[in-house]
Amino acid sequence: MELRTLHYFVAVAEELHFGRAAARLQMTQPPLSRAIKQLEADLGCVLLLRSPTGVALTPAGVLLHEEACALLAQADRARARVTALTGPVTLTVGTLADSAEEFGTRLAAAYREHHPGARIRIRESDLTDPTAGLRAGLVDVALTRAPFDDTGIATRTLRSDGVGVVLRTDDPLARRDGLRLADLAERRWFRFPDGTDPVWQAYWTGAAGDGGRCDGPVVRTAHECMQSVLWNGTVGLMPLGHTLPEGVTLVPLTDMPPSRFVIAWRTADATPLIRSFVRIAESAHRTADPARVE
């Protein structure tokens, strides 16, 4: 059994769907299906029960998933030990606003366990660069939020969150249990600087749903967004569940697509160390939030 085939099997076993697993692996479905069928032939047993809605693990599949995860983790540790002989390896992780803090403690501990000799450098970006330095080649991997222009960039969704509109607490709309973008059509929205990723800008200014007029102040950070709401009465969007400063309220938007918290990396630079970081991040996030929405 090749490690690559085990990596394929783990993806299918965790997604329980060939299409989602293929998207996660950045490949098409036919070669993935062939690889799993060959694995079953090599082992002489059925690993997956296939149906029109997805797949289910057989007892043999459950056992192989456990063993495969252990083997892949051991392979990562072996690579790290071999690499450590040539000196410390540095992995630069880009973060957007507070994205690294969402489960950073658990991720840092897990990564140190697997790669004790690696050094991690954190680079925080402002809201003008949703790739957190990835597209500019300043970081190796990024913890950020989609959507953005992902040309040449692979992403893996760690969690999907609902989105709300940030309003001053004395705003009449702040008393509502939910709002639609149309309710905000006459409001002033904050703007991003010229040159900001247009996909990202359209989503967070409501323009993707014809909601934002974007004629408010220009902002670069989440703090500036909050101050824009407090001082100027503008409106902005943010994921639900964040702690807000006094004087502002977050009201859920019922017609906004969810915000995806993702890990991202350049497809051309998918080194073993980066792939290991992605796997560890996914595992750490499953441990932190086993009921996450994809």
mmCIF file of C-alpha atoms in Angstrom:
data_model
loop_
_atom_site.group_PDB
_atom_site.id
_atom_site.type_symbol
_atom_site.label_atom_id
_atom_site.label_comp_id
_atom_site.label_asym_id
_atom_site.label_seq_id
_atom_site.Cartn_x
_atom_site.Cartn_y
_atom_site.Cartn_z
ATOM 1 C CA MET A 1 0.000 0.000 0.000
ATOM 2 C CA GLU A 2 1.337 3.407 -0.967
ATOM 3 C CA LEU A 3 1.031 6.373 1.360
ATOM 4 C CA ARG A 4 -0.659 8.324 -1.426
ATOM 5 C CA THR A 5 -3.370 5.668 -1.730
ATOM 6 C CA LEU A 6 -3.872 5.684 2.041
ATOM 7 C CA HIS A 7 -4.163 9.470 1.890
ATOM 8 C CA TYR A 8 -6.878 9.072 -0.755
ATOM 9 C CA PHE A 9 -8.706 6.484 1.346
ATOM 10 C CA VAL A 10 -8.621 8.664 4.472
ATOM 11 C CA ALA A 11 -10.205 11.522 2.521
ATOM 12 C CA VAL A 12 -13.038 9.292 1.284
ATOM 13 C CA ALA A 13 -13.503 7.739 4.721
ATOM 14 C CA GLU A 14 -13.822 11.145 6.356
ATOM 15 C CA GLU A 15 -15.951 12.813 3.698
ATOM 16 C CA LEU A 16 -18.104 9.686 3.084
ATOM 17 C CA HIS A 17 -18.555 10.931 -0.459
ATOM 18 C CA PHE A 18 -16.296 10.474 -3.494
ATOM 19 C CA GLY A 19 -17.145 13.865 -4.972
ATOM 20 C CA ARG A 20 -16.321 15.795 -1.792
ATOM 21 C CA ALA A 21 -13.180 13.725 -1.252
ATOM 22 C CA ALA A 22 -12.003 14.412 -4.807
ATOM 23 C CA ALA A 23 -12.549 18.154 -4.308
ATOM 24 C CA ARG A 24 -10.656 17.989 -1.015
ATOM 25 C CA LEU A 25 -7.753 16.212 -2.724
ATOM 26 C CA GLN A 26 -7.765 18.650 -5.654
ATOM 27 C CA MET A 27 -8.316 15.826 -8.177
ATOM 28 C CA THR A 28 -11.100 14.435 -10.339
ATOM 29 C CA GLN A 29 -13.360 11.648 -9.138
ATOM 30 C CA PRO A 30 -12.580 8.823 -11.653
ATOM 31 C CA PRO A 31 -8.899 8.323 -10.682
ATOM 32 C CA LEU A 32 -9.873 8.498 -7.011
ATOM 33 C CA SER A 33 -12.500 5.774 -7.505
ATOM 34 C CA ARG A 34 -9.986 3.634 -9.389
ATOM 35 C CA ALA A 35 -7.402 4.018 -6.633
ATOM 36 C CA ILE A 36 -9.861 2.916 -3.948
ATOM 37 C CA LYS A 37 -11.038 -0.065 -6.019
ATOM 38 C CA GLN A 38 -7.408 -1.108 -6.527
ATOM 39 C CA LEU A 39 -6.805 -0.788 -2.782
ATOM 40 C CA GLU A 40 -9.784 -3.040 -2.098
ATOM 41 C CA ALA A 41 -8.472 -5.537 -4.667
ATOM 42 C CA ASP A 42 -5.006 -5.520 -3.104
ATOM 43 C CA LEU A 43 -6.443 -6.129 0.358
ATOM 44 C CA GLY A 44 -9.029 -8.617 -0.827
ATOM 45 C CA CYS A 45 -11.915 -7.022 1.049
ATOM 46 C CA VAL A 46 -14.610 -4.390 0.689
ATOM 47 C CA LEU A 47 -13.767 -1.156 2.487
ATOM 48 C CA LEU A 48 -16.690 1.015 1.430
ATOM 49 C CA LEU A 49 -20.384 0.405 0.848
ATOM 50 C CA ARG A 50 -21.376 2.631 -2.055
ATOM 51 C CA SER A 51 -24.809 4.200 -2.576
ATOM 52 C CA PRO A 52 -26.235 7.066 -4.693
ATOM 53 C CA THR A 53 -26.000 9.407 -1.691
ATOM 54 C CA GLY A 54 -22.463 8.559 -0.639
ATOM 55 C CA VAL A 55 -20.492 5.778 1.009
ATOM 56 C CA ALA A 56 -20.335 4.020 4.375
ATOM 57 C CA LEU A 57 -17.373 2.270 5.964
ATOM 58 C CA THR A 58 -17.409 -1.484 6.419
ATOM 59 C CA PRO A 59 -15.767 -2.890 9.598
ATOM 60 C CA ALA A 60 -12.619 -3.432 7.517
ATOM 61 C CA GLY A 61 -12.854 0.168 6.342
ATOM 62 C CA VAL A 62 -13.147 1.483 9.892
ATOM 63 C CA LEU A 63 -10.040 -0.462 10.909
ATOM 64 C CA LEU A 64 -8.051 0.674 7.869
ATOM 65 C CA HIS A 65 -9.011 4.304 8.510
ATOM 66 C CA GLU A 66 -7.576 4.091 12.025
ATOM 67 C CA GLU A 67 -4.403 2.389 10.820
ATOM 68 C CA ALA A 68 -3.988 4.708 7.844
ATOM 69 C CA CYS A 69 -4.246 7.824 10.017
ATOM 70 C CA ALA A 70 -1.588 6.390 12.323
ATOM 71 C CA LEU A 71 0.685 5.501 9.393
ATOM 72 C CA LEU A 72 0.349 8.938 7.781
ATOM 73 C CA ALA A 73 1.114 10.614 11.103
ATOM 74 C CA GLN A 74 4.152 8.371 11.533
ATOM 75 C CA ALA A 75 5.306 9.262 8.021
ATOM 76 C CA ASP A 76 5.029 12.953 8.881
ATOM 77 C CA ARG A 77 7.110 12.409 12.011
ATOM 78 C CA ALA A 78 9.719 10.474 10.035
ATOM 79 C CA ARG A 79 9.994 13.283 7.485
ATOM 80 C CA ALA A 80 10.359 15.809 10.287
ATOM 81 C CA ARG A 81 13.141 13.833 11.973
ATOM 82 C CA VAL A 82 15.040 13.396 8.726
ATOM 83 C CA THR A 83 14.601 17.056 7.842
ATOM 84 C CA ALA A 84 15.764 18.065 11.324
ATOM 85 C CA LEU A 85 19.201 16.566 10.562
ATOM 86 C CA THR A 86 19.803 19.349 8.055
ATOM 87 C CA GLY A 87 18.822 22.087 10.485
ATOM 88 C CA PRO A 88 15.636 23.837 11.644
ATOM 89 C CA VAL A 89 12.802 24.183 9.145
ATOM 90 C CA THR A 90 10.667 27.305 9.212
ATOM 91 C CA LEU A 91 7.041 27.313 8.095
ATOM 92 C CA THR A 92 5.453 30.733 7.708
ATOM 93 C CA VAL A 93 1.728 30.789 8.473
ATOM 94 C CA GLY A 94 -0.365 33.717 7.322
ATOM 95 C CA THR A 95 -3.418 34.723 9.321
ATOM 96 C CA LEU A 96 -6.232 37.136 8.693
ATOM 97 C CA ALA A 97 -7.275 39.270 11.676
ATOM 98 C CA ASP A 98 -7.961 36.812 14.532
ATOM 99 C CA SER A 99 -8.226 33.701 12.363
ATOM 100 C CA ALA A 100 -5.270 31.924 13.985
ATOM 101 C CA GLU A 101 -6.760 32.371 17.441
ATOM 102 C CA GLU A 102 -9.964 30.487 16.555
ATOM 103 C CA PHE A 103 -8.280 27.203 17.464
ATOM 104 C CA GLY A 104 -4.629 28.230 17.483
ATOM 105 C CA THR A 105 -3.717 26.755 20.874
ATOM 106 C CA ARG A 106 -4.807 23.238 19.905
ATOM 107 C CA LEU A 107 -3.226 23.505 16.456
ATOM 108 C CA ALA A 108 0.098 24.777 17.835
ATOM 109 C CA ALA A 109 0.285 21.932 20.364
ATOM 110 C CA ALA A 110 -0.544 19.300 17.741
ATOM 111 C CA TYR A 111 2.008 20.669 15.270
ATOM 112 C CA ARG A 112 4.778 20.790 17.893
ATOM 113 C CA GLU A 113 4.040 17.154 18.717
ATOM 114 C CA HIS A 114 4.384 16.054 15.089
ATOM 115 C CA HIS A 115 7.219 18.411 14.122
ATOM 116 C CA PRO A 116 9.206 19.265 17.265
ATOM 117 C CA GLY A 117 12.123 20.593 15.236
ATOM 118 C CA ALA A 118 10.113 22.931 13.011
ATOM 119 C CA ARG A 119 9.889 26.640 13.623
ATOM 120 C CA ILE A 120 6.631 28.480 12.956
ATOM 121 C CA ARG A 121 6.498 32.128 11.990
ATOM 122 C CA ILE A 122 3.116 33.859 12.132
ATOM 123 C CA ARG A 123 2.400 36.757 9.794
ATOM 124 C CA GLU A 124 -0.867 38.617 10.299
ATOM 125 C CA SER A 125 -2.471 40.425 7.376
ATOM 126 C CA ASP A 126 -5.104 43.128 7.266
ATOM 127 C CA LEU A 127 -8.428 42.820 5.444
ATOM 128 C CA THR A 128 -7.060 44.023 2.116
ATOM 129 C CA ASP A 129 -5.350 40.662 1.488
ATOM 130 C CA PRO A 130 -7.651 37.687 2.140
ATOM 131 C CA THR A 131 -4.853 35.271 1.190
ATOM 132 C CA ALA A 132 -2.869 36.614 4.181
ATOM 133 C CA GLY A 133 0.321 36.930 2.142
ATOM 134 C CA LEU A 134 -0.062 33.639 0.288
ATOM 135 C CA ARG A 135 -0.499 35.090 -3.202
ATOM 136 C CA ALA A 136 2.461 37.419 -2.721
ATOM 137 C CA GLY A 137 4.664 34.487 -1.677
ATOM 138 C CA LEU A 138 5.165 35.876 1.823
ATOM 139 C CA VAL A 139 3.761 32.807 3.613
ATOM 140 C CA ASP A 140 3.647 29.042 3.055
ATOM 141 C CA VAL A 141 0.109 28.402 4.264
ATOM 142 C CA ALA A 142 -2.748 30.624 5.417
ATOM 143 C CA LEU A 143 -5.629 30.455 7.890
ATOM 144 C CA THR A 144 -8.235 32.788 6.475
ATOM 145 C CA ARG A 145 -11.803 33.163 5.258
ATOM 146 C CA ALA A 146 -13.270 32.568 1.815
ATOM 147 C CA PRO A 147 -14.412 33.576 -0.723
ATOM 148 C CA PHE A 148 -11.486 35.139 -2.550
ATOM 149 C CA ASP A 149 -9.780 34.681 -5.906
ATOM 150 C CA ASP A 150 -8.303 31.200 -5.466
ATOM 151 C CA THR A 151 -6.516 30.895 -8.799
ATOM 152 C CA GLY A 152 -3.503 28.670 -8.150
ATOM 153 C CA ILE A 153 -4.530 28.240 -4.509
ATOM 154 C CA ALA A 154 -5.958 25.120 -2.874
ATOM 155 C CA THR A 155 -8.302 25.488 0.084
ATOM 156 C CA ARG A 156 -9.762 23.144 2.642
ATOM 157 C CA THR A 157 -12.845 24.258 4.587
ATOM 158 C CA LEU A 158 -12.434 23.863 8.332
ATOM 159 C CA ARG A 159 -15.762 25.408 9.307
ATOM 160 C CA SER A 160 -18.681 27.357 7.843
ATOM 161 C CA ASP A 161 -20.231 30.201 9.855
ATOM 162 C CA GLY A 162 -23.341 32.274 9.433
ATOM 163 C CA VAL A 163 -22.889 35.983 8.774
ATOM 164 C CA GLY A 164 -24.455 38.961 10.491
ATOM 165 C CA VAL A 165 -24.554 42.722 10.077
ATOM 166 C CA VAL A 166 -22.839 44.925 12.650
ATOM 167 C CA LEU A 167 -24.974 47.877 13.796
ATOM 168 C CA ARG A 168 -24.894 50.424 16.573
ATOM 169 C CA THR A 169 -27.037 49.225 19.469
ATOM 170 C CA ASP A 170 -29.230 52.340 19.167
ATOM 171 C CA ASP A 171 -29.977 51.570 15.507
ATOM 172 C CA PRO A 172 -33.671 50.594 15.039
ATOM 173 C CA LEU A 173 -32.610 47.576 12.993
ATOM 174 C CA ALA A 174 -30.494 46.315 15.890
ATOM 175 C CA ARG A 175 -33.685 45.211 17.658
ATOM 176 C CA ARG A 176 -34.550 42.750 14.880
ATOM 177 C CA ASP A 177 -33.928 38.997 15.224
ATOM 178 C CA GLY A 178 -32.820 38.770 11.610
ATOM 179 C CA LEU A 179 -32.295 40.933 8.545
ATOM 180 C CA ARG A 180 -31.972 40.621 4.786
ATOM 181 C CA LEU A 181 -29.543 42.515 2.587
ATOM 182 C CA ALA A 182 -32.467 44.428 1.094
ATOM 183 C CA ASP A 183 -33.151 45.883 4.561
ATOM 184 C CA LEU A 184 -29.746 47.594 4.354
ATOM 185 C CA ALA A 185 -30.035 48.941 0.809
ATOM 186 C CA GLU A 186 -30.156 52.594 1.907
ATOM 187 C CA ARG A 187 -27.356 52.324 4.458
ATOM 188 C CA ARG A 188 -23.748 53.445 4.126
ATOM 189 C CA TRP A 189 -21.317 50.538 4.063
ATOM 190 C CA PHE A 190 -17.618 50.649 4.794
ATOM 191 C CA ARG A 191 -15.262 50.259 1.824
ATOM 192 C CA PHE A 192 -11.979 48.458 1.239
ATOM 193 C CA PRO A 193 -8.989 50.219 -0.366
ATOM 194 C CA ASP A 194 -8.534 50.134 -4.121
ATOM 195 C CA GLY A 195 -6.851 46.953 -5.265
ATOM 196 C CA THR A 196 -8.552 44.697 -2.713
ATOM 197 C CA ASP A 197 -9.490 41.263 -4.064
ATOM 198 C CA PRO A 198 -12.818 41.887 -5.902
ATOM 199 C CA VAL A 199 -14.347 38.520 -4.922
ATOM 200 C CA TRP A 200 -13.605 39.163 -1.261
ATOM 201 C CA GLN A 201 -14.727 42.783 -1.487
ATOM 202 C CA ALA A 202 -18.061 41.887 -3.119
ATOM 203 C CA TYR A 203 -18.858 39.339 -0.410
ATOM 204 C CA TRP A 204 -18.021 41.439 2.652
ATOM 205 C CA THR A 205 -19.616 44.634 1.380
ATOM 206 C CA GLY A 206 -22.858 42.906 0.470
ATOM 207 C CA ALA A 207 -22.399 43.635 -3.229
ATOM 208 C CA ALA A 208 -22.620 39.929 -4.077
ATOM 209 C CA GLY A 209 -26.274 40.089 -3.021
ATOM 210 C CA ASP A 210 -26.874 43.613 -4.344
ATOM 211 C CA GLY A 211 -26.911 44.842 -0.771
ATOM 212 C CA GLY A 212 -24.019 47.225 -0.231
ATOM 213 C CA ARG A 213 -23.684 50.735 -1.566
ATOM 214 C CA CYS A 214 -20.111 50.933 -0.277
ATOM 215 C CA ASP A 215 -20.043 54.717 0.152
ATOM 216 C CA GLY A 216 -18.756 54.757 3.739
ATOM 217 C CA PRO A 217 -15.235 55.109 5.162
ATOM 218 C CA VAL A 218 -12.318 53.027 3.894
ATOM 219 C CA VAL A 219 -11.189 50.378 6.394
ATOM 220 C CA ARG A 220 -8.278 47.945 6.587
ATOM 221 C CA THR A 221 -8.790 46.108 9.888
ATOM 222 C CA ALA A 222 -11.641 44.592 11.898
ATOM 223 C CA HIS A 223 -11.046 47.237 14.564
ATOM 224 C CA GLU A 224 -11.477 50.005 12.007
ATOM 225 C CA CYS A 225 -14.729 48.348 10.901
ATOM 226 C CA MET A 226 -16.073 48.466 14.465
ATOM 227 C CA GLN A 227 -15.036 52.088 14.884
ATOM 228 C CA SER A 228 -16.663 52.958 11.568
ATOM 229 C CA VAL A 229 -19.950 51.552 12.879
ATOM 230 C CA LEU A 230 -19.660 53.332 16.240
ATOM 231 C CA TRP A 231 -18.606 56.732 14.963
ATOM 232 C CA ASN A 232 -20.291 56.964 11.579
ATOM 233 C CA GLY A 233 -23.281 54.630 11.813
ATOM 234 C CA THR A 234 -22.073 52.633 8.820
ATOM 235 C CA VAL A 235 -22.853 48.942 8.531
ATOM 236 C CA GLY A 236 -20.554 46.024 7.912
ATOM 237 C CA LEU A 237 -20.585 42.244 7.971
ATOM 238 C CA MET A 238 -18.805 39.717 10.136
ATOM 239 C CA PRO A 239 -19.134 36.023 11.050
ATOM 240 C CA LEU A 240 -21.555 35.182 13.835
ATOM 241 C CA GLY A 241 -20.170 34.209 17.207
ATOM 242 C CA HIS A 242 -17.523 36.899 17.639
ATOM 243 C CA THR A 243 -17.237 38.969 20.795
ATOM 244 C CA LEU A 244 -18.214 42.578 20.093
ATOM 245 C CA PRO A 245 -17.206 45.817 21.797
ATOM 246 C CA GLU A 246 -19.760 47.757 23.816
ATOM 247 C CA GLY A 247 -22.122 49.810 21.692
ATOM 248 C CA VAL A 248 -22.444 47.507 18.691
ATOM 249 C CA THR A 249 -24.764 44.584 17.934
ATOM 250 C CA LEU A 250 -24.547 41.729 15.476
ATOM 251 C CA VAL A 251 -27.843 40.779 13.783
ATOM 252 C CA PRO A 252 -27.936 37.575 11.662
ATOM 253 C CA LEU A 253 -28.442 37.973 7.923
ATOM 254 C CA THR A 254 -30.834 35.371 6.541
ATOM 255 C CA ASP A 255 -29.907 35.620 2.854
ATOM 256 C CA MET A 256 -26.096 35.624 2.995
ATOM 257 C CA PRO A 257 -24.117 32.496 2.092
ATOM 258 C CA PRO A 258 -21.986 31.277 5.010
ATOM 259 C CA SER A 259 -18.433 32.437 5.576
ATOM 260 C CA ARG A 260 -15.962 29.570 5.184
ATOM 261 C CA PHE A 261 -12.998 29.425 7.553
ATOM 262 C CA VAL A 262 -10.316 27.753 5.446
ATOM 263 C CA ILE A 263 -6.731 26.670 5.339
ATOM 264 C CA ALA A 264 -5.084 27.628 2.046
ATOM 265 C CA TRP A 265 -1.830 26.960 0.239
ATOM 266 C CA ARG A 266 -0.366 27.419 -3.231
ATOM 267 C CA THR A 267 -0.912 24.269 -5.289
ATOM 268 C CA ALA A 268 2.566 24.576 -6.806
ATOM 269 C CA ASP A 269 4.201 24.595 -3.355
ATOM 270 C CA ALA A 270 2.504 21.633 -1.672
ATOM 271 C CA THR A 271 5.589 20.345 0.167
ATOM 272 C CA PRO A 272 5.330 17.447 2.651
ATOM 273 C CA LEU A 273 5.611 19.948 5.504
ATOM 274 C CA ILE A 274 2.710 21.992 4.164
ATOM 275 C CA ARG A 275 0.585 18.885 3.529
ATOM 276 C CA SER A 276 1.304 17.759 7.063
ATOM 277 C CA PHE A 277 0.235 21.154 8.418
ATOM 278 C CA VAL A 278 -3.040 20.882 6.496
ATOM 279 C CA ARG A 279 -3.774 17.411 7.867
ATOM 280 C CA ILE A 280 -2.915 18.454 11.422
ATOM 281 C CA ALA A 281 -5.101 21.575 11.118
ATOM 282 C CA GLU A 282 -8.039 19.470 9.947
ATOM 283 C CA SER A 283 -7.557 17.004 12.774
ATOM 284 C CA ALA A 284 -7.205 19.775 15.362
ATOM 285 C CA HIS A 285 -10.364 21.433 14.112
ATOM 286 C CA ARG A 286 -12.360 18.195 14.196
ATOM 287 C CA THR A 287 -11.273 17.761 17.817
ATOM 288 C CA ALA A 288 -12.216 21.345 18.652
ATOM 289 C CA ASP A 289 -15.599 21.218 16.916
ATOM 290 C CA PRO A 290 -16.754 17.691 15.987
ATOM 291 C CA ALA A 291 -20.192 19.015 14.958
ATOM 292 C CA ARG A 292 -18.807 21.563 12.488
ATOM 293 C CA VAL A 293 -20.805 22.489 9.390
ATOM 294 C CA GLU A 294 -19.167 21.931 5.983
#
